Amino acid sequence: MAEERILIIKLRGTNFPVKDSGIEGNAADPFYEIRKDYNLGSNPRMTYEGKHSKSEKALYKSEKIKQNLNPEWQQMAVDLKTLCGMDFQRKLLFDIYDWDRFSSPDFMSYVELSVDEILQKQGTDNAITLLPPGEDTKHKQNVGELFVVSAQLAFPQVHLTANANKKPTKGPSIHVTNSTTIPLKVRIGNSYEEYNAAQLGKPIGSPGDFIELDVDACAVLERQSKRADTYLFILSPNSTEIVLAKHGLGTYVEGSKTTALSLSLDLDAPDSAIYTLQSATAPPPGAEGGGGGGGAAGEGPAEGGGFAPAPSAAKSKGFKVTLSLKLRGNDLPIKDEGILGGKSDPYYEIRPAFGPGYVTPNHDVNGRPLATRVYAGKHSDKAFLKSDVVKNELNPRWKTHLLDLTELCHLNGRGGLVDLNKRVLIDVWDKDMNADDFMCYLEVSLQELVDAAESKAPLYLQAPPEGSKQSVGRLYVDKAVVGFPEVQVRDNRGAASPDGLKLTNKTPVLLQVVMAENLEQYNAAKVGVALHVIEQSRNTMISAGRDGTISRMLMQGSTSLYLMILNESNVVVGKKSLPSGPGARELYMDLESGSFAFSPNHVHEQLQTNYQEAVAKIGNVASDDVGLTDADIRFFKEQMKRSEELALLLPVFGLQGQEDTMGLASFEAYLERQTELLQREVLRCDLLSSEGDGVKREVELLKKLHMIDQQCDPQMKLYGEMQEALHSQMDRLHDDSVQALQDLRVDTAVKGLSVLQAASSSELTKHLADPDYIASKYQSLVAKLKEHLESLKSSLVALSARNSTAPTGFSDEEAENVKAALSGLIQSGQADWQGHLDPSWVGPIVEAGKGAVGAYVDKLLAGGQELLAGA
């Protein structure tokens, strides 16, 4: 286990004691800390109060779970080298505390566990009894239990984001901060081939220098070339160096600033990847060659030296969705008197009204209304969106603004769906030359904004403390459309780039511009539908407000440019055909009256298309005419995953409950139906009647079943059942062949031998736990055959020794037995044993039996003559 130095652990507690009462509520706010057990063997623990010196600093600290006696904490990744020096038997100390706002945390309980014990105790039934503090141990007070929900030695996927705590720096240097809980290795390079070949979850596979980056450490990376694209690799801290993230950072533009980067983890996201060392180093059965995993759609370099988040990070949150919002105010309060006039200069700010630390205006931390209003619009954080200022107006009509719902709903970096039930806080301000005046506010859900746009009903604003009884006006929602606006292209009067076609992104979101290879590809791309494959070298990512350039080299040999504009989820949000050559264009959105590229209709159409394409790829797998590859199944799963992500938008677009009409629920049903057909065909295989063709067919059926079950069912239950069925099938073939010998159906027995021999040298052996099992059945049948022929011969030889003077000779039954035995031997002598038996051994056996019968017949004839003479 020396290489597996990262432990990913998730804990939960039950029946914790109440620590907060009265105004805080009858509960607790538990969190835990992990320490090396410094006092192991020296502290009697009977008086342990959870107090530590500065040298006993906690190595890891969980988040607090507010007002909960049965907390379930988020997953945490810990570095075992730091924690226990890779000693898996060394005890670790888990201290559990109750967080308090105005005082030091209250010690609740503790327990000592080693890494081995953590790994062994994971599961719902393995309760770990927590120990109480101090003298309470004598009274055996119940302070709750701890459960290890999950624990595994693995490596988490790392996310790369812009570092909001560091300002962009001048020059090409790249600042990277490790904001994870584990040490990492960072590597930088210029080779696109290396970038394309690198696969997430696999060893980097190519030599090169790297920088070790401890937790909370910052490294300054120098580009190897200012004129070439730069690629960044985030690697695991062990010597195998698994790729945990990779990103293209584009080419540095002289004079521009470079955004600082931050590395983070999101272990509880539904699709967060976890890579084990075993899966990283062992290729999957049937894996195809080539490194191609790195060329995922859209992971291209950013332009202009800025950082563009990789689409893979955006996809982890689902499809990119926005809200086009147009507000207007009515009867807002007057804030400017005298020479400035009796009006105001209003603008509004929008912030998320949820998440850790958020307190509803004029309420306490527990959500209870305060006796007097205190909210005055003051915040320590920056507004998510700030509108335009409308001068000298009490009934302002603000411009249409675009809210990135994907970003808004996941401000804490967590995956999931865009939820219109999330609330936002709208603060309305009066713009002044000095300090702006707070006018009024409103807390409202996104869904209420959408509903208000339909109903045209007013939303009543709330007054600040000094005007609590004053009417401060209303908000009307003129537009609240969920989707993604279409991006259009227009001429840019600015100077054209001598290096090629200059594109300026005038939208508020990051965009990708892909140059289609030909007119057919351009025409095939549909606005509102995601592109599955993007040619990396033809992709230019442009951040909001930044410039990008399509180089002369890329345009060389083309008379026309076919541009496809994509959002971060690879959805086509615009298309434009332009003459090839230098120039300048702007990408913009007409938020006031423009159309939408991504809408409910597109979601409905894409879901149906995903299912139809997936089914067409798989086909009827039980048919002999249909081949199946791992790539086919991967495509099916990718389409299924795309549909699952897309389905997160159904509630957003008001399409919930319509999943069945879009093929969404049909993916699993189709796969289940295909595996049932395969199972049925395997069980129906009659190997005796079809000989070699039957073995070949069964090999193909089991191969298909194995591929599907391996990729779609981690426990491979159905394939396991088919392994048992194959085992029984070989037993039955053996027993049926033995019975055929006893029934003197020698040709059938020979077929059984041929089938077993063919099966023992086929790929059927790979589907059994014992690969020699079929061969052993074949050898057993050969032995049974020899034994049977010897028995027939022996019975006939014994016949020749009988008293030939017996007056009655054979009884009818004996005559039938002799006839059957002799017939069996004759058939054996005439049969084509196809190498299963040596003819030089069979021949003497047959002749001996025939000779014995002939000798006894001669004796009978002689005996009959004697009887006649005596008479």
mmCIF file of N, CA and C in Angstrom, residues 698-754:
data_model
loop_
_atom_site.group_PDB
_atom_site.id
_atom_site.type_symbol
_atom_site.label_atom_id
_atom_site.label_comp_id
_atom_site.label_asym_id
_atom_site.label_seq_id
_atom_site.Cartn_x
_atom_site.Cartn_y
_atom_site.Cartn_z
ATOM 1 N N GLU A 698 -21.756 -19.182 -28.916
ATOM 2 C CA GLU A 698 -21.818 -18.960 -27.469
ATOM 3 C C GLU A 698 -20.669 -18.084 -27.006
ATOM 4 N N VAL A 699 -19.484 -18.235 -27.608
ATOM 5 C CA VAL A 699 -18.351 -17.379 -27.274
ATOM 6 C C VAL A 699 -18.714 -15.920 -27.532
ATOM 7 N N GLU A 700 -19.330 -15.642 -28.684
ATOM 8 C CA GLU A 700 -19.692 -14.271 -29.035
ATOM 9 C C GLU A 700 -20.768 -13.726 -28.099
ATOM 10 N N LEU A 701 -21.739 -14.546 -27.758
ATOM 11 C CA LEU A 701 -22.811 -14.095 -26.864
ATOM 12 C C LEU A 701 -22.264 -13.744 -25.487
ATOM 13 N N LEU A 702 -21.412 -14.625 -24.947
ATOM 14 C CA LEU A 702 -20.848 -14.368 -23.618
ATOM 15 C C LEU A 702 -19.896 -13.182 -23.643
ATOM 16 N N LYS A 703 -19.193 -13.010 -24.755
ATOM 17 C CA LYS A 703 -18.303 -11.863 -24.876
ATOM 18 C C LYS A 703 -19.106 -10.558 -24.821
ATOM 19 N N LYS A 704 -20.227 -10.518 -25.542
ATOM 20 C CA LYS A 704 -21.085 -9.329 -25.521
ATOM 21 C C LYS A 704 -21.647 -9.093 -24.123
ATOM 22 N N LEU A 705 -22.116 -10.161 -23.498
ATOM 23 C CA LEU A 705 -22.695 -10.043 -22.157
ATOM 24 C C LEU A 705 -21.651 -9.552 -21.161
ATOM 25 N N HIS A 706 -20.436 -10.056 -21.292
ATOM 26 C CA HIS A 706 -19.360 -9.639 -20.396
ATOM 27 C C HIS A 706 -19.045 -8.162 -20.571
ATOM 28 N N MET A 707 -18.981 -7.697 -21.832
ATOM 29 C CA MET A 707 -18.692 -6.282 -22.086
ATOM 30 C C MET A 707 -19.756 -5.378 -21.479
ATOM 31 N N ILE A 708 -21.026 -5.750 -21.688
ATOM 32 C CA ILE A 708 -22.113 -4.911 -21.168
ATOM 33 C C ILE A 708 -22.118 -4.915 -19.648
ATOM 34 N N ASP A 709 -22.029 -6.097 -19.064
ATOM 35 C CA ASP A 709 -22.117 -6.208 -17.604
ATOM 36 C C ASP A 709 -20.917 -5.557 -16.931
ATOM 37 N N GLN A 710 -19.746 -5.689 -17.551
ATOM 38 C CA GLN A 710 -18.533 -5.132 -16.952
ATOM 39 C C GLN A 710 -18.596 -3.617 -16.869
ATOM 40 N N GLN A 711 -19.150 -2.971 -17.902
ATOM 41 C CA GLN A 711 -19.194 -1.508 -17.929
ATOM 42 C C GLN A 711 -20.426 -0.922 -17.267
ATOM 43 N N CYS A 712 -21.488 -1.719 -17.165
ATOM 44 C CA CYS A 712 -22.757 -1.166 -16.676
ATOM 45 C C CYS A 712 -23.172 -1.682 -15.302
ATOM 46 N N ASP A 713 -22.610 -2.791 -14.870
ATOM 47 C CA ASP A 713 -22.952 -3.341 -13.561
ATOM 48 C C ASP A 713 -21.667 -3.718 -12.838
ATOM 49 N N PRO A 714 -21.184 -2.859 -11.915
ATOM 50 C CA PRO A 714 -19.914 -3.134 -11.241
ATOM 51 C C PRO A 714 -19.871 -4.499 -10.567
ATOM 52 N N GLN A 715 -21.020 -4.996 -10.096
ATOM 53 C CA GLN A 715 -21.044 -6.296 -9.424
ATOM 54 C C GLN A 715 -21.156 -7.448 -10.415
ATOM 55 N N MET A 716 -21.472 -7.150 -11.672
ATOM 56 C CA MET A 716 -21.534 -8.143 -12.739
ATOM 57 C C MET A 716 -22.383 -9.353 -12.345
ATOM 58 N N LYS A 717 -23.583 -9.090 -11.804
ATOM 59 C CA LYS A 717 -24.452 -10.168 -11.326
ATOM 60 C C LYS A 717 -24.913 -11.063 -12.465
ATOM 61 N N LEU A 718 -25.386 -10.458 -13.554
ATOM 62 C CA LEU A 718 -25.921 -11.249 -14.661
ATOM 63 C C LEU A 718 -24.816 -12.084 -15.293
ATOM 64 N N TYR A 719 -23.652 -11.503 -15.470
ATOM 65 C CA TYR A 719 -22.544 -12.255 -16.052
ATOM 66 C C TYR A 719 -22.159 -13.406 -15.129
ATOM 67 N N GLY A 720 -22.214 -13.175 -13.818
ATOM 68 C CA GLY A 720 -21.927 -14.253 -12.862
ATOM 69 C C GLY A 720 -22.913 -15.401 -13.005
ATOM 70 N N GLU A 721 -24.196 -15.048 -13.218
ATOM 71 C CA GLU A 721 -25.198 -16.093 -13.430
ATOM 72 C C GLU A 721 -24.894 -16.889 -14.695
ATOM 73 N N MET A 722 -24.441 -16.201 -15.737
ATOM 74 C CA MET A 722 -24.121 -16.882 -16.989
ATOM 75 C C MET A 722 -22.870 -17.746 -16.853
ATOM 76 N N GLN A 723 -21.951 -17.359 -15.997
ATOM 77 C CA GLN A 723 -20.791 -18.208 -15.723
ATOM 78 C C GLN A 723 -21.241 -19.536 -15.097
ATOM 79 N N GLU A 724 -22.172 -19.433 -14.154
ATOM 80 C CA GLU A 724 -22.710 -20.647 -13.529
ATOM 81 C C GLU A 724 -23.476 -21.482 -14.552
ATOM 82 N N ALA A 725 -24.222 -20.813 -15.449
ATOM 83 C CA ALA A 725 -24.968 -21.537 -16.472
ATOM 84 C C ALA A 725 -24.022 -22.260 -17.425
ATOM 85 N N LEU A 726 -22.903 -21.606 -17.778
ATOM 86 C CA LEU A 726 -21.906 -22.240 -18.650
ATOM 87 C C LEU A 726 -21.311 -23.464 -17.971
ATOM 88 N N HIS A 727 -21.044 -23.354 -16.697
ATOM 89 C CA HIS A 727 -20.534 -24.482 -15.905
ATOM 90 C C HIS A 727 -21.505 -25.655 -15.978
ATOM 91 N N SER A 728 -22.779 -25.372 -15.743
ATOM 92 C CA SER A 728 -23.804 -26.423 -15.783
ATOM 93 C C SER A 728 -23.966 -26.979 -17.198
ATOM 94 N N GLN A 729 -23.816 -26.112 -18.190
ATOM 95 C CA GLN A 729 -23.955 -26.549 -19.583
ATOM 96 C C GLN A 729 -22.874 -27.575 -19.949
ATOM 97 N N MET A 730 -21.655 -27.329 -19.502
ATOM 98 C CA MET A 730 -20.572 -28.287 -19.766
ATOM 99 C C MET A 730 -20.817 -29.607 -19.039
ATOM 100 N N ASP A 731 -21.338 -29.527 -17.817
ATOM 101 C CA ASP A 731 -21.696 -30.764 -17.079
ATOM 102 C C ASP A 731 -22.761 -31.542 -17.834
ATOM 103 N N ARG A 732 -23.776 -30.819 -18.317
ATOM 104 C CA ARG A 732 -24.884 -31.476 -19.017
ATOM 105 C C ARG A 732 -24.409 -32.099 -20.329
ATOM 106 N N LEU A 733 -23.531 -31.417 -21.049
ATOM 107 C CA LEU A 733 -22.990 -31.949 -22.302
ATOM 108 C C LEU A 733 -22.214 -33.234 -22.050
ATOM 109 N N HIS A 734 -21.450 -33.233 -20.995
ATOM 110 C CA HIS A 734 -20.694 -34.434 -20.620
ATOM 111 C C HIS A 734 -21.629 -35.583 -20.289
ATOM 112 N N ASP A 735 -22.641 -35.318 -19.439
ATOM 113 C CA ASP A 735 -23.564 -36.384 -19.001
ATOM 114 C C ASP A 735 -24.417 -36.893 -20.161
ATOM 115 N N ASP A 736 -24.861 -35.980 -21.047
ATOM 116 C CA ASP A 736 -25.659 -36.407 -22.204
ATOM 117 C C ASP A 736 -24.845 -37.297 -23.142
ATOM 118 N N SER A 737 -23.562 -36.991 -23.277
ATOM 119 C CA SER A 737 -22.701 -37.803 -24.145
ATOM 120 C C SER A 737 -22.486 -39.189 -23.555
ATOM 121 N N VAL A 738 -22.341 -39.254 -22.223
ATOM 122 C CA VAL A 738 -22.208 -40.563 -21.557
ATOM 123 C C VAL A 738 -23.479 -41.389 -21.750
ATOM 124 N N GLN A 739 -24.630 -40.722 -21.610
ATOM 125 C CA GLN A 739 -25.901 -41.424 -21.799
ATOM 126 C C GLN A 739 -26.038 -41.907 -23.245
ATOM 127 N N ALA A 740 -25.554 -41.123 -24.195
ATOM 128 C CA ALA A 740 -25.601 -41.541 -25.593
ATOM 129 C C ALA A 740 -24.801 -42.814 -25.813
ATOM 130 N N LEU A 741 -23.660 -42.929 -25.145
ATOM 131 C CA LEU A 741 -22.867 -44.167 -25.245
ATOM 132 C C LEU A 741 -23.644 -45.355 -24.703
ATOM 133 N N GLN A 742 -24.282 -45.157 -23.547
ATOM 134 C CA GLN A 742 -25.043 -46.252 -22.932
ATOM 135 C C GLN A 742 -26.231 -46.649 -23.791
ATOM 136 N N ASP A 743 -26.779 -45.674 -24.556
ATOM 137 C CA ASP A 743 -27.898 -45.977 -25.461
ATOM 138 C C ASP A 743 -27.415 -46.436 -26.828
ATOM 139 N N LEU A 744 -26.087 -46.648 -26.952
ATOM 140 C CA LEU A 744 -25.469 -47.120 -28.205
ATOM 141 C C LEU A 744 -25.635 -46.105 -29.337
ATOM 142 N N ARG A 745 -25.744 -44.766 -28.982
ATOM 143 C CA ARG A 745 -25.759 -43.707 -29.984
ATOM 144 C C ARG A 745 -24.342 -43.137 -30.079
ATOM 145 N N VAL A 746 -23.480 -43.932 -30.728
ATOM 146 C CA VAL A 746 -22.056 -43.617 -30.738
ATOM 147 C C VAL A 746 -21.784 -42.297 -31.457
ATOM 148 N N ASP A 747 -22.479 -42.056 -32.571
ATOM 149 C CA ASP A 747 -22.247 -40.807 -33.311
ATOM 150 C C ASP A 747 -22.535 -39.578 -32.448
ATOM 151 N N THR A 748 -23.602 -39.655 -31.638
ATOM 152 C CA THR A 748 -23.925 -38.533 -30.739
ATOM 153 C C THR A 748 -22.830 -38.330 -29.705
ATOM 154 N N ALA A 749 -22.284 -39.447 -29.178
ATOM 155 C CA ALA A 749 -21.198 -39.342 -28.203
ATOM 156 C C ALA A 749 -19.959 -38.709 -28.824
ATOM 157 N N VAL A 750 -19.688 -39.052 -30.093
ATOM 158 C CA VAL A 750 -18.541 -38.468 -30.785
ATOM 159 C C VAL A 750 -18.737 -36.953 -30.937
ATOM 160 N N LYS A 751 -19.991 -36.538 -31.266
ATOM 161 C CA LYS A 751 -20.281 -35.104 -31.355
ATOM 162 C C LYS A 751 -20.000 -34.407 -30.021
ATOM 163 N N GLY A 752 -20.415 -35.054 -28.925
ATOM 164 C CA GLY A 752 -20.155 -34.482 -27.606
ATOM 165 C C GLY A 752 -18.666 -34.298 -27.349
ATOM 166 N N LEU A 753 -17.890 -35.303 -27.742
ATOM 167 C CA LEU A 753 -16.442 -35.189 -27.589
ATOM 168 C C LEU A 753 -15.900 -34.019 -28.408
ATOM 169 N N SER A 754 -16.377 -33.876 -29.634
ATOM 170 C CA SER A 754 -15.891 -32.815 -30.514
ATOM 171 C C SER A 754 -16.236 -31.435 -29.958
#
